[in-house]
Short mmCIF file of C-alpha atoms in Angstrom, two decimals:
data_model
loop_
_atom_site.label_atom_id
_atom_site.label_comp_id
_atom_site.label_asym_id
_atom_site.label_seq_id
_atom_site.Cartn_x
_atom_site.Cartn_y
_atom_site.Cartn_z
CA MET A 3 97.53 89.22 103.00
CA LEU A 4 100.91 89.56 100.89
CA THR A 5 100.76 88.81 97.68
CA THR A 6 103.07 88.77 94.66
CA LEU A 7 101.14 90.59 91.62
CA LYS A 8 101.82 88.71 88.24
CA THR A 9 101.89 91.40 85.86
CA SER A 10 104.60 94.03 85.30
CA TYR A 11 105.06 97.62 86.59
CA THR A 12 103.15 99.86 84.40
CA ASP A 13 101.56 102.23 86.15
CA THR A 14 105.07 104.15 86.88
CA ARG A 15 104.92 108.04 87.97
CA ALA A 16 102.99 108.91 90.77
CA ALA A 17 101.92 112.58 88.59
CA ASP A 18 100.13 109.72 86.25
CA LEU A 19 97.96 108.41 89.48
CA ALA A 20 94.31 110.25 89.28
CA TRP A 21 91.53 109.67 91.29
CA ALA A 22 87.29 109.03 90.87
CA LEU A 23 84.23 107.70 92.34
CA ASP A 24 81.73 106.16 91.82
CA ARG A 25 83.44 103.78 89.41
CA GLU A 26 82.60 100.34 87.88
CA PRO A 27 84.43 97.39 89.28
CA LEU A 28 87.76 97.13 87.19
CA PRO A 29 89.33 94.16 86.51
CA ALA A 30 91.26 93.44 89.87
CA LEU A 31 95.16 91.63 90.46
CA ALA A 32 93.92 90.28 93.85
CA ALA A 33 91.43 91.12 96.44
CA LEU A 34 90.13 91.26 99.96
CA ASP A 35 86.65 90.81 101.04
CA LEU A 36 85.88 92.72 104.41
CA GLU A 37 82.42 92.30 106.56
CA LEU A 38 82.86 94.89 109.05
CA VAL A 39 80.21 95.93 111.02
CA GLY A 40 76.90 97.59 108.65
CA SER A 41 78.42 97.28 105.74
CA ARG A 42 80.66 95.12 103.45
CA LEU A 43 84.21 96.00 101.43
CA GLN A 44 86.28 95.29 98.82
CA LEU A 45 90.04 95.94 98.36
CA ARG A 46 91.25 95.84 95.17
CA LEU A 47 94.42 95.86 93.48
CA LEU A 48 94.52 97.40 90.29
CA GLY A 49 98.56 96.92 88.90
CA ALA A 50 99.95 100.13 91.15
CA SER A 51 96.28 100.44 91.53
CA HIS A 52 94.02 101.16 93.83
CA GLN A 53 89.81 100.35 94.12
CA VAL A 54 87.64 100.12 96.89
CA LEU A 55 84.29 99.54 96.84
CA LEU A 56 82.30 99.57 100.08
CA GLU A 57 78.72 99.05 100.29
CA GLY A 58 76.35 99.14 103.39
CA GLU A 59 72.65 101.31 104.56
CA PRO A 60 73.43 104.95 103.32
CA GLY A 61 74.53 102.92 99.07
CA ILE A 62 77.34 102.02 97.40
CA CYS A 63 80.78 104.04 97.50
CA SER A 64 83.48 103.20 95.19
CA GLU A 65 86.76 104.79 95.07
CA THR A 66 89.31 104.80 92.63
CA VAL A 67 93.01 105.70 92.14
CA ALA A 68 94.89 104.68 88.90
CA CYS A 69 96.87 105.67 86.10
CA MET A 70 93.68 106.10 83.80
CA PRO A 71 93.49 106.56 80.06
CA GLY A 72 91.18 109.01 78.97
CA ARG A 73 90.93 110.84 82.69
CA SER A 74 93.05 114.15 83.31
CA THR A 75 91.34 114.43 86.89
CA PRO A 76 94.90 113.98 88.44
CA LEU A 77 95.64 113.00 92.54
CA PRO A 78 94.22 115.69 94.88
CA LEU A 79 95.28 116.60 97.92
CA GLY A 80 91.50 116.72 99.32
CA VAL A 81 88.56 116.05 99.00
CA ALA A 82 84.93 116.04 100.93
CA ARG A 83 81.81 114.90 99.33
CA ARG A 84 77.93 114.08 99.92
CA LEU A 85 77.59 110.70 98.04
CA GLY A 86 73.55 109.10 98.71
CA GLY A 87 73.73 109.18 101.82
CA TRP A 88 77.40 109.10 103.00
CA GLU A 89 79.61 111.96 103.90
CA TYR A 90 82.88 110.60 102.14
CA GLU A 91 86.30 112.03 102.96
CA PHE A 92 89.97 111.91 100.78
CA ALA A 93 94.18 113.28 102.02
CA ALA A 94 96.10 112.27 99.69
CA ARG A 95 100.32 113.31 99.58
CA VAL A 96 103.39 112.32 98.27
CA GLU A 97 106.69 111.46 100.19
CA THR A 98 109.61 112.31 97.60
CA LEU A 99 112.79 109.84 99.83
CA SER A 100 116.09 109.51 99.87
CA GLU A 101 116.94 105.40 98.45
CA ARG A 102 117.80 103.71 101.39
CA SER A 103 114.91 106.20 103.90
CA PHE A 104 112.37 104.63 100.41
CA ALA A 105 113.27 100.80 100.74
CA VAL A 106 113.56 101.43 104.72
CA ARG A 107 109.98 102.91 104.69
CA ALA A 108 108.20 100.42 102.30
CA GLN A 109 110.12 97.30 104.15
CA GLU A 110 108.00 98.95 107.36
CA LEU A 111 104.90 99.76 105.22
CA LEU A 112 104.98 95.89 103.93
CA ALA A 113 105.04 94.12 106.75
CA LEU A 114 102.35 96.21 108.93
CA VAL A 115 100.14 95.41 106.11
CA ALA A 116 101.02 92.12 105.95
CA ASP A 117 100.55 91.55 109.51
CA HIS A 118 97.12 93.41 109.19
CA PRO A 119 94.59 91.20 109.51
CA HIS A 120 92.32 94.17 107.23
CA GLY A 121 95.62 94.50 104.98
CA LEU A 122 96.34 93.54 101.99
CA ALA A 123 99.32 94.42 100.18
CA GLY A 124 101.16 92.93 96.23
CA THR A 125 104.86 93.64 95.38
CA PHE A 126 106.06 93.86 91.78
CA PRO A 127 108.33 91.78 89.69
CA GLY A 128 111.56 93.28 89.02
CA SER A 129 111.91 95.60 92.52
CA PRO A 130 112.09 94.73 95.88
CA HIS A 131 110.38 98.26 96.91
CA ALA A 132 107.36 98.09 93.71
CA PHE A 133 104.38 97.86 95.65
CA THR A 134 100.71 98.60 96.30
CA ALA A 135 99.41 98.51 99.60
CA MET A 136 96.01 98.99 101.69
CA VAL A 137 94.66 98.40 105.48
CA ALA A 138 91.11 99.37 106.45
CA GLN A 139 89.15 99.73 109.85
CA GLN A 140 86.31 100.58 111.55
CA VAL A 141 86.59 103.80 113.77
CA ASP A 142 83.87 105.56 115.85
CA GLY A 143 81.16 104.53 112.97
CA GLN A 144 83.52 105.96 110.45
CA THR A 145 84.86 103.14 107.71
CA CYS A 146 88.69 103.96 107.39
CA TRP A 147 91.49 102.77 104.85
CA ARG A 148 95.12 104.20 104.20
CA THR A 149 97.03 103.46 100.74
CA TRP A 150 100.57 103.26 99.27
CA HIS A 151 101.68 103.47 96.01
CA ALA A 152 105.76 103.01 95.86
CA TYR A 153 107.80 104.78 93.17
CA PRO A 154 111.19 103.50 93.81
CA GLN A 155 112.39 104.63 91.07
CA GLU A 156 111.08 108.25 91.99
CA GLY A 157 112.71 107.66 95.14
CA GLN A 158 108.19 108.52 96.15
CA LEU A 159 105.41 106.94 98.02
CA VAL A 160 101.71 107.67 97.32
CA VAL A 161 99.46 108.00 100.25
CA THR A 162 96.03 108.43 100.88
CA ARG A 163 93.56 108.20 103.44
CA THR A 164 89.87 108.31 103.12
CA GLN A 165 86.72 107.89 105.75
CA VAL A 166 83.30 107.59 104.62
CA GLY A 167 80.36 107.50 107.21
CA ALA A 168 76.50 107.30 107.16
CA ARG A 169 75.30 110.82 106.46
CA PRO A 170 73.21 112.12 109.80
CA PRO A 171 70.36 113.40 109.21
CA LEU A 172 68.88 116.21 108.79
CA PRO A 173 67.21 118.42 112.08
CA ARG A 174 63.62 118.29 111.83
#
């Protein structure tokens, strides 16, 4: 699903993004509710940021990547955590691209997400390449999502990948 977000583009620097687990749901500009095998997933666009809410038998998992006032936890390159009954893995990277490469990559990603049954993307007024996009899937019992946060004025694309699955029972 592709939508135009009715807000100004405020999270304007990739370096300002922070990461958090277990935050309460924040006001969303757009959301996509998904029923997956054994869980419910909500993809949420928060300006140039995202929040994912996962609920299943192992519990609830909330991931937020956003510019959060009062938060100083920078976006980590990688995290692995046990979260209640979940095994959670997160990875992020920043791609710096030329203006032309950025425009091509932006169009490819928006087309991919717009046509994906579990995809949500929001573009911002003022720049055809300012967007946040998300896509989710289940693979081998794991719930996975990828996100892209575009900062055309910097030529930067922040890419995240998350994988969450039920924690295996302890051996007896």
